[in-house]
């Protein structure tokens, strides 16, 4: 029962993390910068993996998509590939997680379901690592440019999308680890269920055989002096 509850908690954690990771991919604010006037913010610059935009004080946004994928910086291409991989791995992990949970009626025996759940856990861990690596790589580029005194272009700060991606990656990794422990709990319960009782069974079988064999010893005849 405890194993089933742990799997349900792990599934909820991983699904929540996967939703956060998936929502990070199209989110606008991966990096953000503002130009402040004397009273109000005159312009807000922000960018994500697909476009860069500027929003003025009236709320009007002008965006420009990245012109060519081959002309992009290497870190943006790497972040795109890692985030797409994280979303795909999380999707297949959710499917295998449904088949591997003990509370579902599909997936085969308990040992087979435990192996499927462990595979789902590994997929979620990989999904979390991909998302964590992508967000960390993007954040490292932002911080290195921000603290570089020789960098004269527009400097950005960390956007909200990075924190959402880190949170989703953490949930996926934690839930995936709990899924992986389910195969160990299943093997331990199987060992307890098949405890060795060979000596008892042999003795009981011998007793049954001994009791089933009829007593063929001839009856003893006592003479009349034995009753005196």
mmCIF file with all atom_site columns, C-alpha atoms in Angstrom:
data_model
loop_
_atom_site.group_PDB
_atom_site.id
_atom_site.type_symbol
_atom_site.label_atom_id
_atom_site.label_alt_id
_atom_site.label_comp_id
_atom_site.label_asym_id
_atom_site.label_entity_id
_atom_site.label_seq_id
_atom_site.pdbx_PDB_ins_code
_atom_site.Cartn_x
_atom_site.Cartn_y
_atom_site.Cartn_z
_atom_site.occupancy
_atom_site.B_iso_or_equiv
_atom_site.pdbx_formal_charge
_atom_site.auth_seq_id
_atom_site.auth_comp_id
_atom_site.auth_asym_id
_atom_site.auth_atom_id
_atom_site.pdbx_PDB_model_num
ATOM 1   C CA . UNK A 1 1   ? 0.000  0.000   0.000   1.00 0.00 ? 1   UNK A CA 1
ATOM 2   C CA . UNK A 1 2   ? 2.848  2.358   0.802   1.00 0.00 ? 2   UNK A CA 1
ATOM 3   C CA . UNK A 1 3   ? 4.426  1.595   -2.571  1.00 0.00 ? 3   UNK A CA 1
ATOM 4   C CA . UNK A 1 4   ? 1.182  2.470   -4.364  1.00 0.00 ? 4   UNK A CA 1
ATOM 5   C CA . UNK A 1 5   ? 0.918  5.781   -2.497  1.00 0.00 ? 5   UNK A CA 1
ATOM 6   C CA . UNK A 1 6   ? 4.545  6.598   -3.331  1.00 0.00 ? 6   UNK A CA 1
ATOM 7   C CA . UNK A 1 7   ? 3.903  5.907   -7.024  1.00 0.00 ? 7   UNK A CA 1
ATOM 8   C CA . UNK A 1 8   ? 0.841  8.176   -7.024  1.00 0.00 ? 8   UNK A CA 1
ATOM 9   C CA . UNK A 1 9   ? 2.843  10.973  -5.385  1.00 0.00 ? 9   UNK A CA 1
ATOM 10  C CA . UNK A 1 10  ? 5.684  10.448  -7.869  1.00 0.00 ? 10  UNK A CA 1
ATOM 11  C CA . UNK A 1 11  ? 3.256  10.568  -10.790 1.00 0.00 ? 11  UNK A CA 1
ATOM 12  C CA . UNK A 1 12  ? 1.704  13.815  -9.568  1.00 0.00 ? 12  UNK A CA 1
ATOM 13  C CA . UNK A 1 13  ? 5.148  15.372  -9.062  1.00 0.00 ? 13  UNK A CA 1
ATOM 14  C CA . UNK A 1 14  ? 6.409  14.341  -12.489 1.00 0.00 ? 14  UNK A CA 1
ATOM 15  C CA . UNK A 1 15  ? 3.263  15.448  -14.307 1.00 0.00 ? 15  UNK A CA 1
ATOM 16  C CA . UNK A 1 16  ? 3.392  18.826  -12.552 1.00 0.00 ? 16  UNK A CA 1
ATOM 17  C CA . UNK A 1 17  ? 7.059  19.185  -13.447 1.00 0.00 ? 17  UNK A CA 1
ATOM 18  C CA . UNK A 1 18  ? 6.442  18.190  -17.045 1.00 0.00 ? 18  UNK A CA 1
ATOM 19  C CA . UNK A 1 19  ? 3.650  20.768  -17.358 1.00 0.00 ? 19  UNK A CA 1
ATOM 20  C CA . UNK A 1 20  ? 5.961  23.466  -16.006 1.00 0.00 ? 20  UNK A CA 1
ATOM 21  C CA . UNK A 1 21  ? 8.757  22.437  -18.375 1.00 0.00 ? 21  UNK A CA 1
ATOM 22  C CA . UNK A 1 22  ? 6.357  22.410  -21.324 1.00 0.00 ? 22  UNK A CA 1
ATOM 23  C CA . UNK A 1 23  ? 5.035  25.858  -20.435 1.00 0.00 ? 23  UNK A CA 1
ATOM 24  C CA . UNK A 1 24  ? 8.583  27.209  -20.224 1.00 0.00 ? 24  UNK A CA 1
ATOM 25  C CA . UNK A 1 25  ? 9.304  26.527  -23.899 1.00 0.00 ? 25  UNK A CA 1
ATOM 26  C CA . UNK A 1 26  ? 6.914  29.168  -25.364 1.00 0.00 ? 26  UNK A CA 1
ATOM 27  C CA . UNK A 1 27  ? 7.171  31.583  -22.407 1.00 0.00 ? 27  UNK A CA 1
ATOM 28  C CA . UNK A 1 28  ? 8.260  35.096  -23.382 1.00 0.00 ? 28  UNK A CA 1
ATOM 29  C CA . UNK A 1 29  ? 10.485 36.265  -20.556 1.00 0.00 ? 29  UNK A CA 1
ATOM 30  C CA . UNK A 1 30  ? 13.643 34.160  -20.665 1.00 0.00 ? 30  UNK A CA 1
ATOM 31  C CA . UNK A 1 31  ? 15.674 37.342  -20.259 1.00 0.00 ? 31  UNK A CA 1
ATOM 32  C CA . UNK A 1 32  ? 14.464 40.867  -19.584 1.00 0.00 ? 32  UNK A CA 1
ATOM 33  C CA . UNK A 1 33  ? 15.883 44.373  -19.385 1.00 0.00 ? 33  UNK A CA 1
ATOM 34  C CA . UNK A 1 34  ? 14.335 47.762  -18.778 1.00 0.00 ? 34  UNK A CA 1
ATOM 35  C CA . UNK A 1 35  ? 15.140 51.378  -19.622 1.00 0.00 ? 35  UNK A CA 1
ATOM 36  C CA . UNK A 1 36  ? 13.887 53.635  -16.889 1.00 0.00 ? 36  UNK A CA 1
ATOM 37  C CA . UNK A 1 37  ? 13.000 57.276  -17.235 1.00 0.00 ? 37  UNK A CA 1
ATOM 38  C CA . UNK A 1 38  ? 12.676 59.838  -14.505 1.00 0.00 ? 38  UNK A CA 1
ATOM 39  C CA . UNK A 1 39  ? 9.200  58.660  -13.478 1.00 0.00 ? 39  UNK A CA 1
ATOM 40  C CA . UNK A 1 40  ? 8.110  55.598  -15.460 1.00 0.00 ? 40  UNK A CA 1
ATOM 41  C CA . UNK A 1 41  ? 9.682  52.711  -17.336 1.00 0.00 ? 41  UNK A CA 1
ATOM 42  C CA . UNK A 1 42  ? 10.072 53.872  -20.913 1.00 0.00 ? 42  UNK A CA 1
ATOM 43  C CA . UNK A 1 43  ? 10.827 50.501  -22.519 1.00 0.00 ? 43  UNK A CA 1
ATOM 44  C CA . UNK A 1 44  ? 11.148 46.844  -21.611 1.00 0.00 ? 44  UNK A CA 1
ATOM 45  C CA . UNK A 1 45  ? 13.331 44.526  -23.664 1.00 0.00 ? 45  UNK A CA 1
ATOM 46  C CA . UNK A 1 46  ? 12.762 40.794  -23.428 1.00 0.00 ? 46  UNK A CA 1
ATOM 47  C CA . UNK A 1 47  ? 13.624 37.695  -25.407 1.00 0.00 ? 47  UNK A CA 1
ATOM 48  C CA . UNK A 1 48  ? 13.120 33.942  -25.433 1.00 0.00 ? 48  UNK A CA 1
ATOM 49  C CA . UNK A 1 49  ? 14.299 31.059  -27.588 1.00 0.00 ? 49  UNK A CA 1
ATOM 50  C CA . UNK A 1 50  ? 12.326 32.184  -30.625 1.00 0.00 ? 50  UNK A CA 1
ATOM 51  C CA . UNK A 1 51  ? 12.195 35.980  -30.775 1.00 0.00 ? 51  UNK A CA 1
ATOM 52  C CA . UNK A 1 52  ? 13.287 39.256  -29.220 1.00 0.00 ? 52  UNK A CA 1
ATOM 53  C CA . UNK A 1 53  ? 10.843 42.026  -28.381 1.00 0.00 ? 53  UNK A CA 1
ATOM 54  C CA . UNK A 1 54  ? 10.535 45.507  -26.929 1.00 0.00 ? 54  UNK A CA 1
ATOM 55  C CA . UNK A 1 55  ? 7.503  46.919  -25.103 1.00 0.00 ? 55  UNK A CA 1
ATOM 56  C CA . UNK A 1 56  ? 7.085  50.655  -24.646 1.00 0.00 ? 56  UNK A CA 1
ATOM 57  C CA . UNK A 1 57  ? 5.356  52.504  -21.816 1.00 0.00 ? 57  UNK A CA 1
ATOM 58  C CA . UNK A 1 58  ? 1.983  52.351  -23.592 1.00 0.00 ? 58  UNK A CA 1
ATOM 59  C CA . UNK A 1 59  ? 2.056  48.535  -23.651 1.00 0.00 ? 59  UNK A CA 1
ATOM 60  C CA . UNK A 1 60  ? 2.662  48.196  -27.395 1.00 0.00 ? 60  UNK A CA 1
ATOM 61  C CA . UNK A 1 61  ? 5.111  45.393  -28.225 1.00 0.00 ? 61  UNK A CA 1
ATOM 62  C CA . UNK A 1 62  ? 7.255  45.055  -31.318 1.00 0.00 ? 62  UNK A CA 1
ATOM 63  C CA . UNK A 1 63  ? 8.817  41.644  -31.861 1.00 0.00 ? 63  UNK A CA 1
ATOM 64  C CA . UNK A 1 64  ? 11.324 40.258  -34.278 1.00 0.00 ? 64  UNK A CA 1
ATOM 65  C CA . UNK A 1 65  ? 11.691 36.544  -34.869 1.00 0.00 ? 65  UNK A CA 1
ATOM 66  C CA . UNK A 1 66  ? 15.146 35.089  -35.195 1.00 0.00 ? 66  UNK A CA 1
ATOM 67  C CA . UNK A 1 67  ? 15.802 35.110  -38.950 1.00 0.00 ? 67  UNK A CA 1
ATOM 68  C CA . UNK A 1 68  ? 17.655 31.837  -39.414 1.00 0.00 ? 68  UNK A CA 1
ATOM 69  C CA . UNK A 1 69  ? 18.235 28.827  -37.232 1.00 0.00 ? 69  UNK A CA 1
ATOM 70  C CA . UNK A 1 70  ? 21.703 28.285  -38.688 1.00 0.00 ? 70  UNK A CA 1
ATOM 71  C CA . UNK A 1 71  ? 22.679 31.872  -37.942 1.00 0.00 ? 71  UNK A CA 1
ATOM 72  C CA . UNK A 1 72  ? 21.726 31.660  -34.269 1.00 0.00 ? 72  UNK A CA 1
ATOM 73  C CA . UNK A 1 73  ? 24.184 31.540  -31.433 1.00 0.00 ? 73  UNK A CA 1
ATOM 74  C CA . UNK A 1 74  ? 25.206 28.077  -30.379 1.00 0.00 ? 74  UNK A CA 1
ATOM 75  C CA . UNK A 1 75  ? 23.775 28.331  -26.875 1.00 0.00 ? 75  UNK A CA 1
ATOM 76  C CA . UNK A 1 76  ? 20.290 29.178  -28.210 1.00 0.00 ? 76  UNK A CA 1
ATOM 77  C CA . UNK A 1 77  ? 20.336 26.160  -30.534 1.00 0.00 ? 77  UNK A CA 1
ATOM 78  C CA . UNK A 1 78  ? 21.476 23.955  -27.655 1.00 0.00 ? 78  UNK A CA 1
ATOM 79  C CA . UNK A 1 79  ? 18.730 25.312  -25.385 1.00 0.00 ? 79  UNK A CA 1
ATOM 80  C CA . UNK A 1 80  ? 16.101 24.689  -28.035 1.00 0.00 ? 80  UNK A CA 1
ATOM 81  C CA . UNK A 1 81  ? 17.191 21.088  -28.536 1.00 0.00 ? 81  UNK A CA 1
ATOM 82  C CA . UNK A 1 82  ? 17.396 20.374  -24.812 1.00 0.00 ? 82  UNK A CA 1
ATOM 83  C CA . UNK A 1 83  ? 13.967 21.830  -24.059 1.00 0.00 ? 83  UNK A CA 1
ATOM 84  C CA . UNK A 1 84  ? 12.307 19.944  -26.918 1.00 0.00 ? 84  UNK A CA 1
ATOM 85  C CA . UNK A 1 85  ? 14.004 16.748  -25.718 1.00 0.00 ? 85  UNK A CA 1
ATOM 86  C CA . UNK A 1 86  ? 12.773 17.424  -22.174 1.00 0.00 ? 86  UNK A CA 1
ATOM 87  C CA . UNK A 1 87  ? 9.176  17.797  -23.353 1.00 0.00 ? 87  UNK A CA 1
ATOM 88  C CA . UNK A 1 88  ? 9.323  14.607  -25.461 1.00 0.00 ? 88  UNK A CA 1
ATOM 89  C CA . UNK A 1 89  ? 10.955 12.545  -22.707 1.00 0.00 ? 89  UNK A CA 1
ATOM 90  C CA . UNK A 1 90  ? 8.384  13.789  -20.202 1.00 0.00 ? 90  UNK A CA 1
ATOM 91  C CA . UNK A 1 91  ? 5.522  12.777  -22.510 1.00 0.00 ? 91  UNK A CA 1
ATOM 92  C CA . UNK A 1 92  ? 6.787  9.220   -22.959 1.00 0.00 ? 92  UNK A CA 1
ATOM 93  C CA . UNK A 1 93  ? 7.604  9.056   -19.246 1.00 0.00 ? 93  UNK A CA 1
ATOM 94  C CA . UNK A 1 94  ? 3.986  9.926   -18.422 1.00 0.00 ? 94  UNK A CA 1
ATOM 95  C CA . UNK A 1 95  ? 2.714  7.175   -20.743 1.00 0.00 ? 95  UNK A CA 1
ATOM 96  C CA . UNK A 1 96  ? 5.037  4.543   -19.261 1.00 0.00 ? 96  UNK A CA 1
ATOM 97  C CA . UNK A 1 97  ? 4.215  5.797   -15.764 1.00 0.00 ? 97  UNK A CA 1
ATOM 98  C CA . UNK A 1 98  ? 0.511  5.103   -16.309 1.00 0.00 ? 98  UNK A CA 1
ATOM 99  C CA . UNK A 1 99  ? 1.280  1.551   -17.446 1.00 0.00 ? 99  UNK A CA 1
ATOM 100 C CA . UNK A 1 100 ? 3.754  0.927   -14.623 1.00 0.00 ? 100 UNK A CA 1
ATOM 101 C CA . UNK A 1 101 ? 1.687  2.089   -11.651 1.00 0.00 ? 101 UNK A CA 1
ATOM 102 C CA . UNK A 1 102 ? 0.207  -0.634  -9.467  1.00 0.00 ? 102 UNK A CA 1
ATOM 103 C CA . UNK A 1 103 ? -3.149 1.131   -9.251  1.00 0.00 ? 103 UNK A CA 1
ATOM 104 C CA . UNK A 1 104 ? -3.789 0.649   -12.990 1.00 0.00 ? 104 UNK A CA 1
ATOM 105 C CA . UNK A 1 105 ? -5.100 -2.531  -14.566 1.00 0.00 ? 105 UNK A CA 1
ATOM 106 C CA . UNK A 1 106 ? -2.706 -2.644  -17.530 1.00 0.00 ? 106 UNK A CA 1
ATOM 107 C CA . UNK A 1 107 ? 0.958  -3.480  -17.765 1.00 0.00 ? 107 UNK A CA 1
ATOM 108 C CA . UNK A 1 108 ? 1.142  -7.158  -16.800 1.00 0.00 ? 108 UNK A CA 1
ATOM 109 C CA . UNK A 1 109 ? 2.429  -8.650  -13.560 1.00 0.00 ? 109 UNK A CA 1
ATOM 110 C CA . UNK A 1 110 ? 3.771  -6.673  -10.613 1.00 0.00 ? 110 UNK A CA 1
ATOM 111 C CA . UNK A 1 111 ? 7.387  -7.311  -11.604 1.00 0.00 ? 111 UNK A CA 1
ATOM 112 C CA . UNK A 1 112 ? 6.740  -6.158  -15.180 1.00 0.00 ? 112 UNK A CA 1
ATOM 113 C CA . UNK A 1 113 ? 4.902  -3.059  -13.956 1.00 0.00 ? 113 UNK A CA 1
ATOM 114 C CA . UNK A 1 114 ? 7.799  -2.262  -11.614 1.00 0.00 ? 114 UNK A CA 1
ATOM 115 C CA . UNK A 1 115 ? 10.249 -2.396  -14.542 1.00 0.00 ? 115 UNK A CA 1
ATOM 116 C CA . UNK A 1 116 ? 7.994  -0.130  -16.618 1.00 0.00 ? 116 UNK A CA 1
ATOM 117 C CA . UNK A 1 117 ? 7.714  2.310   -13.701 1.00 0.00 ? 117 UNK A CA 1
ATOM 118 C CA . UNK A 1 118 ? 11.501 2.324   -13.342 1.00 0.00 ? 118 UNK A CA 1
ATOM 119 C CA . UNK A 1 119 ? 11.826 3.097   -17.070 1.00 0.00 ? 119 UNK A CA 1
ATOM 120 C CA . UNK A 1 120 ? 9.348  5.964   -16.643 1.00 0.00 ? 120 UNK A CA 1
ATOM 121 C CA . UNK A 1 121 ? 11.409 7.260   -13.742 1.00 0.00 ? 121 UNK A CA 1
ATOM 122 C CA . UNK A 1 122 ? 14.577 7.241   -15.838 1.00 0.00 ? 122 UNK A CA 1
ATOM 123 C CA . UNK A 1 123 ? 12.798 9.164   -18.607 1.00 0.00 ? 123 UNK A CA 1
ATOM 124 C CA . UNK A 1 124 ? 11.577 11.788  -16.162 1.00 0.00 ? 124 UNK A CA 1
ATOM 125 C CA . UNK A 1 125 ? 15.056 12.129  -14.666 1.00 0.00 ? 125 UNK A CA 1
ATOM 126 C CA . UNK A 1 126 ? 16.509 12.662  -18.141 1.00 0.00 ? 126 UNK A CA 1
ATOM 127 C CA . UNK A 1 127 ? 13.746 15.158  -18.909 1.00 0.00 ? 127 UNK A CA 1
ATOM 128 C CA . UNK A 1 128 ? 14.540 17.090  -15.744 1.00 0.00 ? 128 UNK A CA 1
ATOM 129 C CA . UNK A 1 129 ? 18.255 17.059  -16.483 1.00 0.00 ? 129 UNK A CA 1
ATOM 130 C CA . UNK A 1 130 ? 17.671 18.361  -20.018 1.00 0.00 ? 130 UNK A CA 1
ATOM 131 C CA . UNK A 1 131 ? 15.504 21.198  -18.744 1.00 0.00 ? 131 UNK A CA 1
ATOM 132 C CA . UNK A 1 132 ? 17.926 21.995  -15.931 1.00 0.00 ? 132 UNK A CA 1
ATOM 133 C CA . UNK A 1 133 ? 20.866 22.081  -18.336 1.00 0.00 ? 133 UNK A CA 1
ATOM 134 C CA . UNK A 1 134 ? 19.029 24.287  -20.824 1.00 0.00 ? 134 UNK A CA 1
ATOM 135 C CA . UNK A 1 135 ? 17.964 26.864  -18.234 1.00 0.00 ? 135 UNK A CA 1
ATOM 136 C CA . UNK A 1 136 ? 21.381 26.857  -16.581 1.00 0.00 ? 136 UNK A CA 1
ATOM 137 C CA . UNK A 1 137 ? 23.163 27.316  -19.910 1.00 0.00 ? 137 UNK A CA 1
ATOM 138 C CA . UNK A 1 138 ? 20.932 30.248  -20.815 1.00 0.00 ? 138 UNK A CA 1
ATOM 139 C CA . UNK A 1 139 ? 21.318 31.806  -17.355 1.00 0.00 ? 139 UNK A CA 1
ATOM 140 C CA . UNK A 1 140 ? 25.083 31.397  -17.494 1.00 0.00 ? 140 UNK A CA 1
ATOM 141 C CA . UNK A 1 141 ? 25.208 33.361  -20.747 1.00 0.00 ? 141 UNK A CA 1
ATOM 142 C CA . UNK A 1 142 ? 23.087 36.157  -19.236 1.00 0.00 ? 142 UNK A CA 1
ATOM 143 C CA . UNK A 1 143 ? 25.163 36.448  -16.061 1.00 0.00 ? 143 UNK A CA 1
ATOM 144 C CA . UNK A 1 144 ? 28.478 36.294  -17.910 1.00 0.00 ? 144 UNK A CA 1
ATOM 145 C CA . UNK A 1 145 ? 27.414 39.172  -20.169 1.00 0.00 ? 145 UNK A CA 1
ATOM 146 C CA . UNK A 1 146 ? 25.981 41.150  -17.260 1.00 0.00 ? 146 UNK A CA 1
ATOM 147 C CA . UNK A 1 147 ? 29.148 41.027  -15.171 1.00 0.00 ? 147 UNK A CA 1
ATOM 148 C CA . UNK A 1 148 ? 31.508 41.470  -18.126 1.00 0.00 ? 148 UNK A CA 1
ATOM 149 C CA . UNK A 1 149 ? 32.787 45.081  -18.035 1.00 0.00 ? 149 UNK A CA 1
ATOM 150 C CA . UNK A 1 150 ? 33.870 44.918  -21.666 1.00 0.00 ? 150 UNK A CA 1
ATOM 151 C CA . UNK A 1 151 ? 30.377 43.955  -22.901 1.00 0.00 ? 151 UNK A CA 1
ATOM 152 C CA . UNK A 1 152 ? 28.844 47.192  -24.252 1.00 0.00 ? 152 UNK A CA 1
ATOM 153 C CA . UNK A 1 153 ? 25.578 45.883  -25.742 1.00 0.00 ? 153 UNK A CA 1
ATOM 154 C CA . UNK A 1 154 ? 22.212 45.657  -23.976 1.00 0.00 ? 154 UNK A CA 1
ATOM 155 C CA . UNK A 1 155 ? 22.563 43.737  -20.711 1.00 0.00 ? 155 UNK A CA 1
ATOM 156 C CA . UNK A 1 156 ? 19.736 41.474  -19.553 1.00 0.00 ? 156 UNK A CA 1
ATOM 157 C CA . UNK A 1 157 ? 18.655 39.861  -16.308 1.00 0.00 ? 157 UNK A CA 1
ATOM 158 C CA . UNK A 1 158 ? 17.176 36.450  -15.559 1.00 0.00 ? 158 UNK A CA 1
ATOM 159 C CA . UNK A 1 159 ? 13.575 36.099  -16.668 1.00 0.00 ? 159 UNK A CA 1
ATOM 160 C CA . UNK A 1 160 ? 10.672 34.284  -15.020 1.00 0.00 ? 160 UNK A CA 1
ATOM 161 C CA . UNK A 1 161 ? 10.815 31.427  -17.520 1.00 0.00 ? 161 UNK A CA 1
ATOM 162 C CA . UNK A 1 162 ? 14.174 30.263  -16.170 1.00 0.00 ? 162 UNK A CA 1
ATOM 163 C CA . UNK A 1 163 ? 12.842 29.905  -12.630 1.00 0.00 ? 163 UNK A CA 1
ATOM 164 C CA . UNK A 1 164 ? 9.780  28.030  -13.887 1.00 0.00 ? 164 UNK A CA 1
ATOM 165 C CA . UNK A 1 165 ? 12.050 25.696  -15.852 1.00 0.00 ? 165 UNK A CA 1
ATOM 166 C CA . UNK A 1 166 ? 14.253 25.048  -12.823 1.00 0.00 ? 166 UNK A CA 1
ATOM 167 C CA . UNK A 1 167 ? 11.202 24.293  -10.666 1.00 0.00 ? 167 UNK A CA 1
ATOM 168 C CA . UNK A 1 168 ? 9.739  21.905  -13.253 1.00 0.00 ? 168 UNK A CA 1
ATOM 169 C CA . UNK A 1 169 ? 13.076 20.149  -13.702 1.00 0.00 ? 169 UNK A CA 1
ATOM 170 C CA . UNK A 1 170 ? 13.402 19.640  -9.953  1.00 0.00 ? 170 UNK A CA 1
ATOM 171 C CA . UNK A 1 171 ? 9.922  18.113  -9.721  1.00 0.00 ? 171 UNK A CA 1
ATOM 172 C CA . UNK A 1 172 ? 10.661 15.760  -12.623 1.00 0.00 ? 172 UNK A CA 1
ATOM 173 C CA . UNK A 1 173 ? 13.922 14.585  -11.064 1.00 0.00 ? 173 UNK A CA 1
ATOM 174 C CA . UNK A 1 174 ? 12.398 14.030  -7.609  1.00 0.00 ? 174 UNK A CA 1
ATOM 175 C CA . UNK A 1 175 ? 9.391  12.146  -9.005  1.00 0.00 ? 175 UNK A CA 1
ATOM 176 C CA . UNK A 1 176 ? 11.596 10.093  -11.309 1.00 0.00 ? 176 UNK A CA 1
ATOM 177 C CA . UNK A 1 177 ? 13.792 8.991   -8.389  1.00 0.00 ? 177 UNK A CA 1
ATOM 178 C CA . UNK A 1 178 ? 10.697 7.855   -6.466  1.00 0.00 ? 178 UNK A CA 1
ATOM 179 C CA . UNK A 1 179 ? 9.572  5.889   -9.529  1.00 0.00 ? 179 UNK A CA 1
ATOM 180 C CA . UNK A 1 180 ? 12.962 4.172   -9.734  1.00 0.00 ? 180 UNK A CA 1
ATOM 181 C CA . UNK A 1 181 ? 12.717 3.038   -6.106  1.00 0.00 ? 181 UNK A CA 1
ATOM 182 C CA . UNK A 1 182 ? 9.481  1.183   -6.887  1.00 0.00 ? 182 UNK A CA 1
ATOM 183 C CA . UNK A 1 183 ? 11.355 -1.667  -8.571  1.00 0.00 ? 183 UNK A CA 1
ATOM 184 C CA . UNK A 1 184 ? 13.496 -2.148  -5.447  1.00 0.00 ? 184 UNK A CA 1
ATOM 185 C CA . UNK A 1 185 ? 10.413 -2.245  -3.202  1.00 0.00 ? 185 UNK A CA 1
ATOM 186 C CA . UNK A 1 186 ? 8.768  -4.760  -5.522  1.00 0.00 ? 186 UNK A CA 1
ATOM 187 C CA . UNK A 1 187 ? 11.790 -7.081  -5.448  1.00 0.00 ? 187 UNK A CA 1
ATOM 188 C CA . UNK A 1 188 ? 11.940 -6.918  -1.649  1.00 0.00 ? 188 UNK A CA 1
ATOM 189 C CA . UNK A 1 189 ? 8.272  -7.824  -1.320  1.00 0.00 ? 189 UNK A CA 1
ATOM 190 C CA . UNK A 1 190 ? 8.757  -10.731 -3.741  1.00 0.00 ? 190 UNK A CA 1
ATOM 191 C CA . UNK A 1 191 ? 11.590 -12.101 -1.623  1.00 0.00 ? 191 UNK A CA 1
ATOM 192 C CA . UNK A 1 192 ? 9.470  -11.896 1.512   1.00 0.00 ? 192 UNK A CA 1
ATOM 193 C CA . UNK A 1 193 ? 6.603  -13.649 -0.233  1.00 0.00 ? 193 UNK A CA 1
ATOM 194 C CA . UNK A 1 194 ? 8.728  -16.607 -1.353  1.00 0.00 ? 194 UNK A CA 1
ATOM 195 C CA . UNK A 1 195 ? 10.556 -17.381 1.883   1.00 0.00 ? 195 UNK A CA 1
ATOM 196 C CA . UNK A 1 196 ? 12.290 -20.771 2.017   1.00 0.00 ? 196 UNK A CA 1
ATOM 197 C CA . UNK A 1 197 ? 10.405 -23.383 3.987   1.00 0.00 ? 197 UNK A CA 1
ATOM 198 C CA . UNK A 1 198 ? 11.877 -26.506 2.480   1.00 0.00 ? 198 UNK A CA 1
ATOM 199 C CA . UNK A 1 199 ? 12.513 -28.380 5.730   1.00 0.00 ? 199 UNK A CA 1
ATOM 200 C CA . UNK A 1 200 ? 8.929  -27.932 6.906   1.00 0.00 ? 200 UNK A CA 1
ATOM 201 C CA . UNK A 1 201 ? 7.508  -29.067 3.598   1.00 0.00 ? 201 UNK A CA 1
ATOM 202 C CA . UNK A 1 202 ? 9.718  -32.165 3.534   1.00 0.00 ? 202 UNK A CA 1
ATOM 203 C CA . UNK A 1 203 ? 8.781  -33.129 7.058   1.00 0.00 ? 203 UNK A CA 1
ATOM 204 C CA . UNK A 1 204 ? 5.111  -32.549 6.375   1.00 0.00 ? 204 UNK A CA 1
ATOM 205 C CA . UNK A 1 205 ? 5.275  -34.646 3.202   1.00 0.00 ? 205 UNK A CA 1
ATOM 206 C CA . UNK A 1 206 ? 7.000  -37.447 5.047   1.00 0.00 ? 206 UNK A CA 1
ATOM 207 C CA . UNK A 1 207 ? 4.350  -37.321 7.741   1.00 0.00 ? 207 UNK A CA 1
ATOM 208 C CA . UNK A 1 208 ? 1.603  -37.470 5.135   1.00 0.00 ? 208 UNK A CA 1
ATOM 209 C CA . UNK A 1 209 ? 3.231  -40.438 3.419   1.00 0.00 ? 209 UNK A CA 1
ATOM 210 C CA . UNK A 1 210 ? 3.721  -42.216 6.716   1.00 0.00 ? 210 UNK A CA 1
ATOM 211 C CA . UNK A 1 211 ? 0.105  -41.652 7.694   1.00 0.00 ? 211 UNK A CA 1
ATOM 212 C CA . UNK A 1 212 ? -1.222 -42.750 4.307   1.00 0.00 ? 212 UNK A CA 1
ATOM 213 C CA . UNK A 1 213 ? 0.615  -46.097 4.302   1.00 0.00 ? 213 UNK A CA 1
ATOM 214 C CA . UNK A 1 214 ? -1.634 -48.700 5.913   1.00 0.00 ? 214 UNK A CA 1
ATOM 215 C CA . UNK A 1 215 ? -0.253 -50.657 8.822   1.00 0.00 ? 215 UNK A CA 1
ATOM 216 C CA . UNK A 1 216 ? 0.385  -54.146 7.477   1.00 0.00 ? 216 UNK A CA 1
ATOM 217 C CA . UNK A 1 217 ? 1.933  -55.606 10.614  1.00 0.00 ? 217 UNK A CA 1
ATOM 218 C CA . UNK A 1 218 ? 0.113  -58.760 11.640  1.00 0.00 ? 218 UNK A CA 1
ATOM 219 C CA . UNK A 1 219 ? -2.046 -58.432 14.717  1.00 0.00 ? 219 UNK A CA 1
ATOM 220 C CA . UNK A 1 220 ? -0.545 -59.682 17.892  1.00 0.00 ? 220 UNK A CA 1
ATOM 221 C CA . UNK A 1 221 ? -2.215 -62.719 19.472  1.00 0.00 ? 221 UNK A CA 1
ATOM 222 C CA . UNK A 1 222 ? -2.151 -62.892 23.194  1.00 0.00 ? 222 UNK A CA 1
ATOM 223 C CA . UNK A 1 223 ? -2.835 -66.096 25.025  1.00 0.00 ? 223 UNK A CA 1
ATOM 224 C CA . UNK A 1 224 ? -5.199 -66.204 27.858  1.00 0.00 ? 224 UNK A CA 1
ATOM 225 C CA . UNK A 1 225 ? -2.411 -65.896 30.468  1.00 0.00 ? 225 UNK A CA 1
ATOM 226 C CA . UNK A 1 226 ? -1.812 -62.303 29.337  1.00 0.00 ? 226 UNK A CA 1
ATOM 227 C CA . UNK A 1 227 ? -5.182 -61.182 30.685  1.00 0.00 ? 227 UNK A CA 1
ATOM 228 C CA . UNK A 1 228 ? -4.620 -62.565 34.155  1.00 0.00 ? 228 UNK A CA 1
#
